Coordinates of C-alpha atoms in Angstrom, one line a residue:
M1 CA 84.0 97.2 113.8
T2 CA 86.5 96.4 116.9
E3 CA 84.8 94.3 119.7
H4 CA 86.4 95.3 122.9
A5 CA 86.7 93.2 126.0
D6 CA 83.9 95.0 128.2
G7 CA 81.6 94.0 125.3
S8 CA 81.4 97.2 123.7
V9 CA 81.3 97.0 119.9
E10 CA 83.4 100.0 118.0
V11 CA 82.3 100.8 114.4
H12 CA 84.7 102.6 112.3
L13 CA 83.6 105.1 109.8
A14 CA 84.9 106.7 106.5
D15 CA 86.6 110.1 107.2
T16 CA 83.9 111.7 104.9
H17 CA 81.2 109.8 106.9
P18 CA 78.7 112.3 108.3
G19 CA 78.5 110.8 111.4
R20 CA 82.3 110.3 111.7
E21 CA 82.7 113.6 114.6
D22 CA 79.5 112.6 116.5
P23 CA 80.0 110.7 119.4
E24 CA 76.7 109.8 120.1
Y25 CA 76.2 108.4 116.8
L26 CA 79.0 106.3 116.8
R27 CA 77.6 105.1 120.5
R28 CA 74.5 104.3 118.5
R29 CA 75.8 102.6 115.6
G30 CA 78.2 100.4 117.9
E31 CA 75.1 99.2 120.2
I32 CA 73.3 98.2 117.1
A33 CA 76.2 96.5 115.7
G34 CA 76.6 94.9 118.9
A35 CA 73.0 93.4 119.1
A36 CA 73.4 91.9 115.5
L37 CA 77.0 90.4 116.5
A38 CA 75.4 88.9 119.7
W39 CA 72.4 87.4 118.1
E40 CA 72.5 83.6 117.8
R41 CA 71.0 82.7 114.4
G42 CA 68.5 79.7 114.4
S43 CA 68.1 79.6 118.2
Q44 CA 66.7 83.2 118.9
P45 CA 64.4 85.8 117.1
V46 CA 66.0 88.6 115.0
P47 CA 66.8 91.1 117.6
T48 CA 64.2 94.1 118.5
I49 CA 65.6 97.6 117.9
T50 CA 64.1 100.3 120.2
Y51 CA 64.5 103.2 117.6
S52 CA 64.9 106.8 118.8
E53 CA 62.3 109.7 117.8
R54 CA 65.1 110.9 115.8
E55 CA 65.7 107.5 113.9
H56 CA 62.2 107.3 113.3
E57 CA 62.2 110.9 111.8
V58 CA 65.2 110.0 109.6
W59 CA 62.8 106.9 108.2
C60 CA 59.7 109.4 107.7
T61 CA 61.6 112.0 105.9
V62 CA 63.2 109.6 103.4
S63 CA 59.7 107.6 102.8
A64 CA 58.0 110.9 102.3
E65 CA 60.8 112.2 99.7
L66 CA 61.1 109.0 97.9
A67 CA 57.3 108.3 97.6
P68 CA 56.8 110.9 94.8
L69 CA 60.1 110.0 92.9
H70 CA 58.8 106.3 92.9
E71 CA 55.8 107.4 91.2
R72 CA 57.9 109.3 88.4
Y73 CA 60.8 107.0 88.1
A74 CA 60.2 103.3 89.2
H75 CA 59.0 100.3 87.1
S76 CA 55.4 99.4 87.5
E77 CA 56.4 96.0 88.4
Y78 CA 58.3 97.8 91.7
L79 CA 55.3 99.8 92.3
A80 CA 53.0 97.2 92.7
A81 CA 55.2 95.0 95.1
K82 CA 55.8 98.5 96.9
E83 CA 52.0 98.5 97.4
R84 CA 51.6 95.1 98.4
L85 CA 54.0 95.0 100.9
A86 CA 52.7 98.3 102.1
L87 CA 55.7 99.1 104.5
P88 CA 55.0 101.6 107.4
T89 CA 56.1 105.0 106.7
D90 CA 55.6 106.7 110.0
H91 CA 58.0 104.4 111.9
V92 CA 61.3 102.3 111.2
P93 CA 59.9 98.7 110.7
Q94 CA 61.6 95.9 112.6
L95 CA 63.5 93.3 110.4
A96 CA 60.6 90.4 111.9
E97 CA 58.1 92.8 110.6
V98 CA 59.7 93.1 107.1
G99 CA 59.7 89.3 107.1
E100 CA 56.0 88.8 108.1
R101 CA 54.8 91.0 105.6
L102 CA 57.2 89.4 102.7
V103 CA 56.5 85.6 103.8
P104 CA 52.9 85.2 102.3
L105 CA 54.0 87.2 99.4
T106 CA 57.2 85.5 98.0
G107 CA 58.3 83.7 101.1
W108 CA 61.4 85.9 101.6
T109 CA 62.9 86.4 105.4
Y110 CA 65.0 89.1 106.9
V111 CA 68.1 88.7 109.5
C112 CA 70.1 91.2 111.1
A113 CA 73.8 91.8 109.9
P114 CA 76.1 94.3 112.2
G115 CA 77.3 95.4 108.6
L116 CA 79.0 94.0 105.4
V117 CA 78.6 90.3 104.9
P118 CA 81.0 88.3 103.4
L119 CA 80.1 87.9 99.6
R120 CA 79.3 84.0 99.7
D121 CA 77.9 84.0 103.1
F122 CA 75.1 86.9 101.6
Y123 CA 74.7 85.0 98.3
A124 CA 74.1 81.7 99.9
D125 CA 71.3 83.0 102.1
L126 CA 69.8 84.8 99.0
G127 CA 69.7 81.4 97.7
S128 CA 67.5 80.2 100.8
R129 CA 65.3 83.4 100.2
T130 CA 66.7 85.0 103.3
F131 CA 68.1 88.8 103.2
N132 CA 70.9 89.9 105.4
S133 CA 70.0 93.3 106.6
T134 CA 71.7 96.0 108.7
Q135 CA 69.5 97.6 111.2
Y136 CA 71.4 101.4 111.7
L137 CA 69.9 104.4 109.7
R138 CA 72.2 107.0 108.5
H139 CA 73.0 110.4 110.3
D140 CA 70.3 112.5 110.8
S141 CA 72.1 115.3 109.8
Q142 CA 72.1 114.4 106.0
P143 CA 69.0 111.8 106.0
L144 CA 68.9 112.0 102.1
Y145 CA 72.4 110.7 101.9
T146 CA 74.3 107.7 103.0
P147 CA 77.6 106.5 102.0
E148 CA 76.8 103.1 103.4
P149 CA 73.9 100.5 103.1
D150 CA 71.7 101.2 106.1
I151 CA 68.3 99.7 106.7
I152 CA 66.7 102.2 104.3
H153 CA 68.6 101.0 101.6
E154 CA 68.0 97.1 102.7
V155 CA 64.1 97.6 103.2
I156 CA 62.8 100.2 100.9
G157 CA 64.9 99.5 98.3
H158 CA 65.2 95.6 98.4
A159 CA 62.2 94.6 100.9
N160 CA 59.9 96.3 98.1
Q161 CA 61.8 94.7 95.2
L162 CA 61.4 91.3 96.6
A163 CA 57.8 91.6 97.2
S164 CA 57.4 91.0 93.5
P165 CA 57.6 87.3 92.9
R166 CA 59.6 87.3 89.6
F167 CA 62.4 90.1 90.8
A168 CA 62.3 87.6 94.2
A169 CA 62.9 84.6 91.7
I170 CA 66.1 86.3 89.9
T171 CA 67.3 87.3 93.5
Q172 CA 67.0 83.9 94.5
A173 CA 68.6 82.5 91.6
A174 CA 71.8 84.8 91.9
G175 CA 72.1 83.3 95.3
R176 CA 71.8 79.9 94.0
A177 CA 74.6 80.3 91.6
S178 CA 77.1 81.1 94.2
L179 CA 76.6 77.6 95.6
R180 CA 77.5 76.1 92.0
L181 CA 80.7 78.3 91.8
E182 CA 84.4 77.4 92.8
T183 CA 86.5 80.3 91.9
Q184 CA 86.6 83.9 93.2
E185 CA 86.6 85.0 89.6
A186 CA 83.3 83.6 88.7
M187 CA 81.7 84.7 92.2
K188 CA 82.8 88.5 91.2
L189 CA 81.4 88.2 87.8
V190 CA 78.0 87.1 89.5
A191 CA 78.1 89.6 91.9
D192 CA 78.9 92.1 89.4
V193 CA 75.8 91.4 87.1
F194 CA 73.7 91.5 90.4
W195 CA 75.3 94.9 90.8
F196 CA 74.1 96.2 87.4
S197 CA 70.8 94.3 87.9
I198 CA 69.0 93.8 91.1
E199 CA 71.0 96.8 92.6
F200 CA 71.6 99.3 89.6
G201 CA 68.9 98.0 86.9
V202 CA 66.8 99.7 84.7
M203 CA 64.0 98.7 82.4
R204 CA 62.1 100.2 79.6
E205 CA 58.4 101.0 79.8
H206 CA 56.2 102.9 77.6
G207 CA 59.6 104.3 75.8
E208 CA 61.3 105.7 79.0
A209 CA 63.9 104.1 81.2
K210 CA 62.2 102.9 84.7
A211 CA 64.4 102.4 87.5
Y212 CA 63.7 98.9 89.4
G213 CA 67.2 98.5 90.9
A214 CA 67.4 98.8 94.9
G215 CA 70.2 101.1 94.9
I216 CA 68.6 103.5 92.8
L217 CA 65.1 103.3 94.4
S218 CA 66.6 103.8 97.8
S219 CA 68.7 107.1 97.0
Y220 CA 66.9 110.7 97.1
G221 CA 69.9 111.8 94.8
E222 CA 70.4 108.6 92.7
I223 CA 67.0 108.5 91.2
Q224 CA 66.7 112.0 90.2
E225 CA 70.1 111.2 88.0
F226 CA 69.9 107.8 86.5
G227 CA 68.0 108.7 83.3
H228 CA 71.3 111.4 82.4
M229 CA 73.6 108.4 82.6
E230 CA 74.8 106.4 79.7
I231 CA 72.5 103.4 79.6
R232 CA 73.4 100.4 77.4
E233 CA 71.4 97.3 76.6
L234 CA 72.2 94.0 78.5
D235 CA 75.7 92.9 77.9
L236 CA 76.5 90.0 80.6
A237 CA 80.2 90.4 79.2
D238 CA 79.9 93.9 79.9
M239 CA 78.2 93.9 83.3
G240 CA 80.1 91.0 84.6
T241 CA 83.5 92.9 83.9
L242 CA 82.8 96.9 84.0
N243 CA 84.6 98.5 87.1
Y244 CA 82.5 100.7 89.2
D245 CA 82.9 103.1 92.4
I246 CA 80.3 102.0 95.1
T247 CA 80.7 105.6 96.3
A248 CA 79.7 107.6 93.6
Y249 CA 76.4 108.0 91.0
Q250 CA 76.8 105.0 88.8
P251 CA 77.9 106.6 85.4
V252 CA 77.0 103.7 83.2
L253 CA 73.7 101.6 83.4
F254 CA 72.1 98.7 81.6
A255 CA 68.4 98.4 80.4
A256 CA 66.4 95.5 79.9
E257 CA 63.6 95.9 77.3
S258 CA 61.0 94.2 79.6
L259 CA 60.9 92.1 82.5
T260 CA 60.7 89.2 80.5
H261 CA 63.8 90.1 78.7
L262 CA 65.2 90.6 82.1
E263 CA 64.4 87.0 83.3
D264 CA 65.6 85.8 79.8
V265 CA 69.0 87.3 80.1
V266 CA 70.0 88.0 83.6
G267 CA 67.6 85.5 85.4
E268 CA 68.9 82.4 82.9
F269 CA 72.1 83.6 83.4
F270 CA 71.8 83.2 87.2
A271 CA 70.0 79.8 87.1
S272 CA 72.5 78.3 84.5
V273 CA 75.9 80.1 85.3
D274 CA 79.1 77.8 86.4
D275 CA 83.0 78.4 86.5
D276 CA 83.3 77.6 82.8
A277 CA 80.7 79.7 81.6
A278 CA 81.9 82.5 83.7
A279 CA 85.4 82.0 82.6
A280 CA 84.1 82.2 78.8
L281 CA 82.1 85.5 79.7
R282 CA 85.6 86.6 80.9
A283 CA 87.4 85.6 77.9
E284 CA 84.8 87.4 75.6
A285 CA 85.1 90.6 77.6
G286 CA 88.8 90.3 77.2
R287 CA 88.3 89.8 73.5
R288 CA 86.4 92.8 73.2
G289 CA 88.5 95.1 75.1
L290 CA 86.3 95.4 77.9
V291 CA 89.0 94.4 80.5
P292 CA 92.6 94.9 80.6
G293 CA 94.3 92.1 79.0

């Protein structure tokens, strides 16, 4: 993003972004980002965005298309949390509304972000049960695709997940872990374990691999493809060092045998990891040939 002297905000999109050549979409993205940049945290309520009919239509389309896929492919813990949260499907919810629904369930709130948040800031907020979310929507020419996290990913993916006390606790533990870590290497390892669990995790249920990761459950394409990917058992050294491409479907995923198994392995890792433990995992990955050198 570029903030100009006149107060306007310009958002720079990748050349392959569907909205890259749409001046109205670029203007709208800048407008929404500007609202987040101008927001004074702690002294003002999260900005209310007046969404257009086209933006509401994108939300409605994605909600309708994902609903039957969730019933088929999502883990029952996510489905139960989704039912309790009861997000609207006929309009884009305000972040304040999402927080009002979450607080009685798990104590989580949502705050706005203009785009990507620095890693340590993002995780520090997770530690206090605060989720940084974008407020813009993907381009309406491709409502079932986005090359970047938008409010659909942040809310349909993560808020439904955070309505589960058990998923919420694991997410908070990851945030608290970041406050103990001093090295960037340790921070990256925690973020990568988070990627392969909270973002792109799967879990066995009744003999099938079911998705609970927000990145899978907010993606129309990924949710139908994850079952065909290589699914490995939970392995912290592998999860914390495996290279991945955020712009493509994830070819390797990691499955917990149950929610208790996820808590015992990933949840306990987040709850106890420090710089020494992270370094030991990286060294183990090296010995096993999981990372170069």
